[in-house]
CSV table of C-alpha atoms and ligand atoms in Angstrom, one decimal:
chain,number,residue,atom,x,y,z
A,25,MET,CA,-7.3,15.9,-98.3
A,26,LYS,CA,-7.2,16.2,-94.5
A,27,GLU,CA,-4.3,14.1,-93.3
A,28,ASN,CA,-6.4,12.8,-90.4
A,29,ILE,CA,-9.1,11.5,-92.7
A,30,LYS,CA,-6.5,9.4,-94.6
A,31,THR,CA,-5.2,8.1,-91.2
A,32,LEU,CA,-8.8,7.3,-90.1
A,33,VAL,CA,-9.7,5.4,-93.3
A,34,ASP,CA,-6.4,3.5,-93.2
A,35,ALA,CA,-7.1,2.5,-89.6
A,36,LEU,CA,-10.6,1.4,-90.4
A,37,VAL,CA,-9.3,-0.8,-93.2
A,38,ALA,CA,-6.7,-2.3,-90.9
A,39,GLU,CA,-8.8,-2.7,-87.8
A,40,ARG,CA,-12.4,-2.9,-89.3
A,41,ASN,CA,-13.2,-0.6,-86.4
A,42,LEU,CA,-12.8,3.0,-85.1
A,43,PRO,CA,-13.9,4.9,-82.1
A,44,ASP,CA,-17.1,6.9,-82.4
A,45,GLU,CA,-15.3,10.2,-83.2
A,46,GLY,CA,-13.5,8.6,-86.1
A,47,LEU,CA,-16.7,7.2,-87.5
A,48,ARG,CA,-18.4,10.6,-87.1
A,49,ALA,CA,-15.6,12.2,-89.2
A,50,LEU,CA,-16.0,9.6,-91.9
A,51,ILE,CA,-19.8,9.6,-92.0
A,52,GLU,CA,-19.6,13.4,-92.5
A,53,ALA,CA,-16.6,13.4,-94.9
A,54,GLU,CA,-16.8,15.7,-98.0
A,55,SER,CA,-15.1,16.2,-101.3
A,56,GLU,CA,-11.6,14.6,-101.6
A,57,ASP,CA,-11.9,13.1,-98.1
A,58,ALA,CA,-15.1,11.4,-99.1
A,59,ALA,CA,-13.5,10.4,-102.5
A,60,TYR,CA,-10.6,8.7,-100.6
A,61,LEU,CA,-13.0,6.8,-98.3
A,62,ARG,CA,-15.1,5.6,-101.2
A,63,ALA,CA,-12.2,4.5,-103.2
A,64,ARG,CA,-10.9,2.4,-100.3
A,65,GLY,CA,-14.5,0.9,-99.9
A,66,GLY,CA,-14.4,-0.1,-103.6
A,67,GLU,CA,-10.9,-1.7,-103.1
A,68,VAL,CA,-12.0,-3.7,-100.1
A,69,CYS,CA,-15.1,-4.9,-102.1
A,70,GLU,CA,-12.8,-6.0,-105.0
A,71,SER,CA,-10.5,-7.8,-102.7
A,72,VAL,CA,-13.4,-10.1,-101.6
A,73,TYR,CA,-15.7,-10.3,-104.6
A,74,GLY,CA,-13.5,-9.1,-107.5
A,75,LYS,CA,-15.5,-7.1,-110.0
A,76,ALA,CA,-18.6,-9.2,-109.7
A,77,VAL,CA,-22.0,-7.6,-109.2
A,78,TYR,CA,-25.0,-9.8,-108.3
A,79,LEU,CA,-28.5,-9.2,-109.5
A,80,ARG,CA,-31.6,-10.0,-107.5
A,81,GLY,CA,-35.1,-10.0,-109.1
A,82,LEU,CA,-37.5,-8.1,-106.9
A,83,VAL,CA,-41.1,-9.1,-106.8
A,84,GLU,CA,-43.2,-6.6,-104.8
A,85,PHE,CA,-46.1,-8.9,-104.4
A,86,THR,CA,-48.4,-7.0,-102.1
A,87,ASN,CA,-48.7,-3.4,-101.0
A,88,TYR,CA,-51.3,-4.0,-98.3
A,89,CYS,CA,-49.8,-3.3,-94.8
A,90,LYS,CA,-51.2,-3.5,-91.3
A,91,ASN,CA,-48.4,-1.2,-90.0
A,92,ASP,CA,-48.4,2.6,-90.0
A,93,CYS,CA,-44.7,3.5,-90.2
A,94,PHE,CA,-44.5,7.3,-90.5
A,95,TYR,CA,-42.1,7.3,-93.4
A,96,CYS,CA,-43.6,4.7,-95.7
A,97,GLY,CA,-46.0,5.2,-98.5
A,98,LEU,CA,-47.6,1.8,-97.9
A,99,ARG,CA,-48.6,2.7,-94.4
A,100,ARG,CA,-52.2,1.6,-93.6
A,101,SER,CA,-53.4,5.2,-93.0
A,102,ASN,CA,-52.5,6.2,-96.6
A,103,ARG,CA,-55.9,6.2,-98.2
A,104,GLU,CA,-54.4,7.3,-101.5
A,105,CYS,CA,-52.4,4.2,-102.0
A,106,GLU,CA,-54.1,1.9,-104.5
A,107,ARG,CA,-53.8,-1.5,-103.0
A,108,TYR,CA,-53.0,-4.7,-104.9
A,109,ARG,CA,-52.0,-8.3,-104.0
A,110,LEU,CA,-50.7,-10.8,-106.5
A,111,THR,CA,-51.9,-14.3,-106.5
A,112,GLU,CA,-49.6,-17.2,-105.7
A,113,GLU,CA,-49.6,-18.0,-109.4
A,114,GLU,CA,-48.7,-14.5,-110.4
A,115,VAL,CA,-45.8,-14.5,-107.9
A,116,LEU,CA,-44.6,-17.9,-109.4
A,117,ASP,CA,-44.9,-16.5,-112.9
A,118,CYS,CA,-42.7,-13.5,-112.0
A,119,ALA,CA,-40.1,-15.8,-110.5
A,120,ILE,CA,-40.1,-18.0,-113.6
A,121,ARG,CA,-39.9,-15.0,-115.9
A,122,GLY,CA,-36.9,-13.8,-113.8
A,123,TYR,CA,-35.3,-17.2,-114.1
A,124,GLU,CA,-35.6,-17.1,-117.9
A,125,LEU,CA,-34.0,-13.6,-117.9
A,126,GLY,CA,-31.1,-15.2,-116.0
A,127,PHE,CA,-31.8,-14.3,-112.3
A,128,ARG,CA,-30.8,-16.8,-109.7
A,129,THR,CA,-32.1,-14.9,-106.7
A,130,VAL,CA,-35.7,-13.8,-106.4
A,131,VAL,CA,-36.7,-11.4,-103.6
A,132,LEU,CA,-40.4,-11.5,-102.5
A,133,GLN,CA,-41.1,-8.2,-100.7
A,134,GLY,CA,-44.3,-6.8,-99.4
A,135,GLY,CA,-46.2,-5.1,-96.7
A,136,GLU,CA,-47.3,-7.0,-93.6
A,137,ASP,CA,-50.4,-8.3,-95.4
A,138,GLY,CA,-52.6,-10.7,-93.5
A,139,GLY,CA,-54.5,-11.3,-96.7
A,140,PHE,CA,-51.5,-13.1,-98.2
A,141,SER,CA,-51.4,-15.8,-95.6
A,142,ASP,CA,-48.2,-17.4,-94.2
A,143,GLU,CA,-49.4,-20.7,-95.7
A,144,SER,CA,-49.5,-19.0,-99.1
A,145,VAL,CA,-45.9,-17.8,-98.6
A,146,VAL,CA,-44.9,-21.3,-97.7
A,147,SER,CA,-46.6,-22.7,-100.7
A,148,VAL,CA,-45.2,-20.1,-103.2
A,149,VAL,CA,-41.7,-20.6,-101.9
A,150,ARG,CA,-42.0,-24.3,-102.4
A,151,LYS,CA,-43.3,-23.9,-105.9
A,152,ILE,CA,-40.5,-21.5,-106.8
A,153,LYS,CA,-37.9,-24.0,-105.5
A,154,GLU,CA,-39.5,-26.8,-107.5
A,155,SER,CA,-39.6,-24.8,-110.7
A,156,CYS,CA,-36.2,-23.1,-110.3
A,157,PRO,CA,-34.2,-25.3,-108.0
A,158,ASP,CA,-30.9,-23.4,-108.3
A,159,THR,CA,-32.5,-20.1,-107.4
A,160,ALA,CA,-32.1,-18.5,-104.0
A,161,VAL,CA,-35.4,-17.2,-102.5
A,162,THR,CA,-35.2,-14.1,-100.3
A,163,LEU,CA,-38.2,-13.0,-98.2
A,164,SER,CA,-38.8,-9.4,-97.1
A,165,ILE,CA,-42.2,-9.4,-95.4
A,166,GLY,CA,-41.6,-7.9,-92.0
A,167,GLU,CA,-42.1,-9.2,-88.5
A,168,ARG,CA,-43.5,-12.7,-87.9
A,169,ASP,CA,-43.5,-15.2,-85.1
A,170,ALA,CA,-40.6,-17.6,-84.9
A,171,ASP,CA,-42.6,-20.6,-86.0
A,172,LYS,CA,-43.6,-18.8,-89.2
A,173,TYR,CA,-40.0,-17.9,-90.0
A,174,GLN,CA,-39.2,-21.6,-89.4
A,175,ALA,CA,-41.9,-22.7,-91.8
A,176,PHE,CA,-40.6,-20.3,-94.5
A,177,PHE,CA,-37.1,-21.7,-94.0
A,178,ASP,CA,-38.3,-25.3,-94.1
A,179,ALA,CA,-40.2,-24.5,-97.3
A,180,GLY,CA,-36.8,-23.6,-98.9
A,181,ALA,CA,-36.4,-19.8,-98.3
A,182,ASP,CA,-32.7,-19.0,-98.1
A,183,ARG,CA,-32.5,-15.4,-97.1
A,184,TYR,CA,-34.5,-12.7,-95.2
A,185,LEU,CA,-34.3,-8.9,-95.4
A,186,LEU,CA,-35.5,-7.0,-92.4
A,187,ARG,CA,-34.0,-3.6,-91.8
A,188,GLU,CA,-33.9,-2.5,-88.2
A,189,GLU,CA,-34.5,1.0,-89.7
A,190,THR,CA,-32.6,2.6,-86.8
A,191,ALA,CA,-30.8,0.9,-83.9
A,192,SER,CA,-31.6,3.8,-81.5
A,193,PRO,CA,-34.7,3.1,-79.4
A,194,GLU,CA,-35.5,6.8,-79.1
A,195,HIS,CA,-35.1,7.4,-82.8
A,196,TYR,CA,-37.2,4.2,-83.5
A,197,SER,CA,-40.1,5.7,-81.6
A,198,LYS,CA,-40.0,8.9,-83.7
A,199,LEU,CA,-40.3,6.9,-86.9
A,200,HIS,CA,-43.0,4.4,-85.8
A,201,PRO,CA,-46.3,4.3,-83.9
A,202,PRO,CA,-46.1,3.0,-80.3
A,203,GLU,CA,-47.3,-0.5,-81.2
A,204,LEU,CA,-44.0,-1.1,-83.0
A,205,SER,CA,-40.8,-1.5,-81.1
A,206,LEU,CA,-37.1,-1.8,-81.8
A,207,GLU,CA,-36.9,-4.6,-79.3
A,208,ARG,CA,-39.3,-6.8,-81.3
A,209,ARG,CA,-37.6,-5.9,-84.6
A,210,LEU,CA,-34.2,-7.0,-83.2
A,211,ASP,CA,-35.7,-10.2,-81.7
A,212,CYS,CA,-37.0,-11.1,-85.2
A,213,LEU,CA,-33.5,-10.5,-86.7
A,214,TYR,CA,-31.8,-12.8,-84.1
A,215,GLU,CA,-34.5,-15.4,-84.6
A,216,LEU,CA,-34.0,-15.4,-88.3
A,217,LYS,CA,-30.3,-15.9,-87.9
A,218,ARG,CA,-30.8,-18.7,-85.4
A,219,ILE,CA,-33.0,-20.5,-87.8
A,220,GLY,CA,-30.3,-20.4,-90.4
A,221,PHE,CA,-31.3,-17.7,-92.9
A,222,GLN,CA,-28.7,-15.4,-94.5
A,223,VAL,CA,-30.0,-12.3,-92.9
A,224,GLY,CA,-30.0,-8.6,-94.0
A,225,CYS,CA,-30.5,-5.7,-91.7
A,226,GLY,CA,-30.1,-2.0,-92.6
A,227,PHE,CA,-31.3,1.6,-92.2
A,228,MET,CA,-32.3,4.8,-94.0
A,229,VAL,CA,-29.9,7.7,-94.2
A,230,GLY,CA,-31.3,11.1,-93.4
A,231,ALA,CA,-34.6,9.8,-91.9
A,232,PRO,CA,-36.4,12.6,-89.9
A,233,TYR,CA,-34.8,13.3,-86.5
A,234,GLN,CA,-31.8,11.1,-87.3
A,235,THR,CA,-28.5,12.3,-85.8
A,236,THR,CA,-25.0,11.2,-86.6
A,237,GLY,CA,-25.1,9.4,-83.2
A,238,ASP,CA,-28.0,7.4,-84.4
A,239,ILE,CA,-26.1,6.3,-87.5
A,240,ILE,CA,-23.2,5.3,-85.3
A,241,ALA,CA,-25.7,3.2,-83.3
A,242,ASP,CA,-26.6,1.4,-86.5
A,243,LEU,CA,-22.9,0.8,-87.3
A,244,ARG,CA,-22.4,-0.6,-83.8
A,245,PHE,CA,-25.4,-2.9,-84.2
A,246,MET,CA,-24.1,-4.1,-87.5
A,247,GLN,CA,-20.8,-4.9,-86.0
A,248,LYS,CA,-22.4,-6.9,-83.3
A,249,PHE,CA,-25.1,-8.6,-85.4
A,250,LYS,CA,-22.8,-9.4,-88.4
A,251,PRO,CA,-25.5,-9.5,-91.1
A,252,HIS,CA,-24.9,-11.3,-94.4
A,253,MET,CA,-26.6,-8.5,-96.3
A,254,LEU,CA,-27.1,-4.8,-95.5
A,255,GLY,CA,-29.6,-2.4,-97.0
A,256,ILE,CA,-28.7,1.3,-96.8
A,257,GLY,CA,-30.5,4.0,-98.8
A,258,PRO,CA,-31.4,7.6,-98.4
A,259,PHE,CA,-34.8,8.5,-96.9
A,260,ILE,CA,-37.1,10.0,-99.5
A,261,PRO,CA,-40.3,11.7,-98.4
A,262,HIS,CA,-43.7,10.5,-99.6
A,263,LYS,CA,-46.4,13.1,-100.1
A,264,SER,CA,-49.1,11.1,-98.3
A,265,THR,CA,-47.2,10.4,-95.1
A,266,PRO,CA,-46.6,12.5,-92.0
A,267,PHE,CA,-43.0,13.0,-93.1
A,268,ARG,CA,-44.0,14.7,-96.4
A,269,ASP,CA,-42.3,17.9,-95.6
A,270,PHE,CA,-39.0,16.5,-94.4
A,271,PRO,CA,-36.0,16.8,-96.8
A,272,ALA,CA,-34.6,13.7,-98.4
A,273,GLY,CA,-31.4,12.1,-97.0
A,274,SER,CA,-28.0,13.0,-98.4
A,275,VAL,CA,-26.7,10.9,-101.3
A,276,GLU,CA,-23.2,11.8,-100.3
A,277,MET,CA,-23.6,10.6,-96.8
A,278,THR,CA,-25.2,7.4,-98.1
A,279,LEU,CA,-22.2,6.7,-100.3
A,280,ASN,CA,-19.9,7.3,-97.3
A,281,LEU,CA,-21.9,4.8,-95.3
A,282,LEU,CA,-21.7,2.2,-98.1
A,283,ALA,CA,-17.9,2.6,-98.0
A,284,ILE,CA,-17.7,2.5,-94.2
A,285,SER,CA,-19.9,-0.6,-94.0
A,286,ARG,CA,-18.0,-2.4,-96.7
A,287,ILE,CA,-14.7,-1.7,-94.9
A,288,MET,CA,-16.2,-2.8,-91.5
A,289,LEU,CA,-17.8,-6.0,-93.0
A,290,PRO,CA,-15.8,-6.9,-96.0
A,291,GLU,CA,-17.9,-9.9,-97.0
A,292,VAL,CA,-21.3,-8.3,-96.7
A,293,LEU,CA,-23.7,-8.4,-99.6
A,294,LEU,CA,-24.4,-4.7,-100.1
A,295,PRO,CA,-26.9,-3.3,-102.6
A,296,ALA,CA,-26.7,0.0,-104.4
A,297,THR,CA,-30.4,0.5,-103.6
A,298,THR,CA,-33.3,1.8,-105.7
A,299,ALA,CA,-33.6,4.7,-103.3
A,300,LEU,CA,-30.1,5.7,-104.1
A,301,GLY,CA,-30.8,5.4,-107.8
A,302,THR,CA,-33.9,7.5,-107.3
A,303,ALA,CA,-32.1,10.2,-105.3
A,304,SER,CA,-29.3,10.6,-107.9
A,305,ASP,CA,-29.0,9.6,-111.6
A,306,ARG,CA,-25.5,8.3,-110.9
A,307,GLY,CA,-26.5,6.9,-107.5
A,308,ARG,CA,-26.2,3.2,-108.2
A,309,GLU,CA,-22.9,3.5,-110.2
A,310,ASP,CA,-21.4,5.6,-107.4
A,311,GLY,CA,-22.7,3.1,-104.9
A,312,LEU,CA,-20.8,0.3,-106.8
A,313,LEU,CA,-17.7,2.4,-106.8
A,314,ALA,CA,-17.9,2.9,-103.1
A,315,GLY,CA,-18.2,-0.8,-102.3
A,316,ALA,CA,-21.7,-2.0,-103.2
A,317,ASN,CA,-21.9,-5.3,-105.1
A,318,VAL,CA,-25.7,-6.0,-105.5
A,319,ILE,CA,-28.4,-4.5,-107.6
A,320,MET,CA,-32.1,-5.4,-107.3
A,321,PRO,CA,-34.0,-4.9,-110.6
A,322,ASN,CA,-37.8,-4.9,-110.5
A,323,LEU,CA,-39.6,-8.1,-111.6
A,324,SER,CA,-43.1,-7.1,-110.5
A,325,PRO,CA,-45.8,-7.3,-113.2
A,326,ALA,CA,-45.7,-3.9,-115.1
A,327,PRO,CA,-49.3,-2.8,-114.1
A,328,VAL,CA,-48.6,-2.9,-110.4
A,329,ARG,CA,-45.1,-1.5,-110.4
A,330,SER,CA,-46.1,2.1,-110.0
A,331,LYS,CA,-48.3,1.2,-107.0
A,332,TYR,CA,-45.5,0.0,-104.8
A,333,LEU,CA,-44.6,3.5,-103.9
A,334,LEU,CA,-42.6,3.5,-100.7
A,335,TYR,CA,-41.5,7.1,-101.5
A,336,ASP,CA,-42.1,9.7,-104.2
A,337,GLY,CA,-40.5,9.3,-107.6
A,338,LYS,CA,-39.5,5.7,-106.9
A,339,LEU,CA,-37.8,4.3,-110.1
A,340,CYS,CA,-39.7,1.4,-111.6
A,341,THR,CA,-39.8,1.6,-115.4
A,342,GLY,CA,-36.2,2.5,-116.4
A,343,ASP,CA,-33.1,0.3,-116.4
A,344,GLU,CA,-34.1,-1.1,-113.1
A,345,ALA,CA,-37.0,-3.0,-114.7
A,346,ALA,CA,-35.9,-6.6,-115.0
A,347,GLU,CA,-36.8,-6.6,-118.8
A,348,SER,CA,-34.1,-3.9,-119.3
A,349,VAL,CA,-31.5,-6.1,-117.7
A,350,ARG,CA,-29.2,-5.7,-120.7
A,351,LEU,CA,-29.2,-1.9,-120.1
A,352,MET,CA,-28.5,-2.5,-116.4
A,353,GLU,CA,-25.7,-4.8,-117.4
A,354,ARG,CA,-24.2,-2.0,-119.5
A,355,ARG,CA,-24.5,0.5,-116.7
A,356,ILE,CA,-22.7,-1.9,-114.4
A,357,GLU,CA,-20.0,-2.4,-117.1
A,358,SER,CA,-19.7,1.4,-117.3
A,359,ALA,CA,-18.7,1.3,-113.6
A,360,GLY,CA,-15.9,-1.1,-114.5
A,361,ARG,CA,-17.7,-4.2,-113.2
A,362,TYR,CA,-19.6,-7.2,-114.7
A,363,VAL,CA,-22.7,-9.2,-113.8
A,364,ASP,CA,-22.1,-12.5,-112.1
A,365,TRP,CA,-25.2,-14.5,-112.9
A,366,GLY,CA,-24.8,-17.0,-110.0
A,367,ARG,CA,-26.8,-17.0,-106.8
A,368,GLY,CA,-24.3,-14.7,-105.1
A,369,ASP,CA,-24.3,-16.2,-101.7
A,370,PHE,CA,-22.5,-14.6,-98.8
A,371,ALA,CA,-18.7,-15.0,-99.3
A,372,GLY,CA,-18.0,-15.9,-95.7
A,373,MET,CA,-20.6,-18.8,-95.4
A,374,GLY,CA,-19.9,-20.6,-92.2
A,375,GLU,CA,-19.2,-17.3,-90.6
A,376,ASN,CA,-21.7,-14.8,-89.2
A,377,LYS,CA,-23.6,-17.5,-87.5
B,416,SAH,N1,-42.6,-4.7,-94.9
B,416,SAH,C1,-41.3,-5.1,-95.1
B,416,SAH,C2,-40.6,-4.4,-96.4
B,416,SAH,C3,-40.5,-2.9,-96.2
B,416,SAH,S1,-40.1,-2.0,-97.7
B,416,SAH,C4,-40.4,-4.9,-93.9
B,416,SAH,O1,-41.0,-4.4,-92.9
B,416,SAH,O2,-39.3,-5.2,-93.8
B,416,SAH,C5,-38.4,-2.0,-97.6
B,416,SAH,C6,-37.6,-0.9,-97.1
B,416,SAH,O3,-38.0,0.3,-97.7
B,416,SAH,C7,-37.9,-0.5,-95.6
B,416,SAH,O4,-37.3,-1.4,-94.8
B,416,SAH,C8,-37.5,0.9,-95.5
B,416,SAH,O5,-36.2,1.0,-94.9
B,416,SAH,C9,-37.5,1.4,-96.9
B,416,SAH,N2,-38.4,2.6,-97.0
B,416,SAH,C10,-39.7,2.7,-96.7
B,416,SAH,N3,-40.1,4.0,-96.8
B,416,SAH,C11,-39.0,4.7,-97.3
B,416,SAH,C12,-38.8,6.0,-97.6
B,416,SAH,N4,-39.8,7.0,-97.5
B,416,SAH,N5,-37.6,6.4,-98.1
B,416,SAH,C13,-36.6,5.5,-98.2
B,416,SAH,N6,-36.8,4.2,-97.9
B,416,SAH,C14,-37.9,3.8,-97.4
């Protein structure tokens, strides 16, 4: 191992910070350098959360979207995407099924779908909280006005996931059409935090045109914003998007970034994402070893699962299906960890306000 990598990792653990050049070396670390970084990421995770892994049941309730993000298979210009929208009742049924399987967090994710109204979101959140009172409800439905976020919160929603996707304005404009802006995305994130949600931000690794400098911008944003949750996964191309011919992001770099983020934000709730599991068979286990502590199995009704195709090859019927939760539990145990069936709230509640 390069001596300077060990020094850098140790400094990151001690200071929770490094100058840009140090971050660059760690982001790009390989072989035994990367192994050292990830092992330290795993240790920091254990020092905060022990060996616990939290599960979140993911309900992908609509794949209609008014946006046209260049990377995403749900983009409105993708005519090949077979659209679906669950009813409020179906969403509630999924949540209850998840509750019976043992989940105490349900994540409602979808495109920005005007056909599933904000009133319906409010109503379904209320119903879930009535039927499953000790369950945390997480929303991941994109950009809304502040009063809508407030209404979701007042209805009982606890958490909100909204990746910034990239914290570099130039890079943002290469991934999105002109009507979408980083400024608006970040305004939404700050608004969500002000309202009182536990908030998750995040980015893709290896998205087209991304430089290591762009990734450093995401790490700097993360330090400033102090999210409660953080979603990091490799970019994976989708055949019916403008980015179809770009290569997938690096699994190795994604694992390095999980470790770096864990060390910089020891209490953050950090999933080993489905994209990581799709890009590599061992992806999620390796993610847990590098410092991740959350896995999000799929609770969507089986017939629609294969239609929520953010990218090609997205896993949806294997161990990540919520029904196979016992298999997932064994996978987690094979990584030396166990499933904590609690809500899995942010360990530093009261902080990151
Ligand atoms: N509409 C919601 C949910 C988006 S889907 C929102 O705007 O937040 C959740 C995440 O999937 C996105 O934030 C994005 O980072 C990721 N994603 C989309 N397309 C992807 C792709 N091709 N490869 C990897 N991840 C992708």
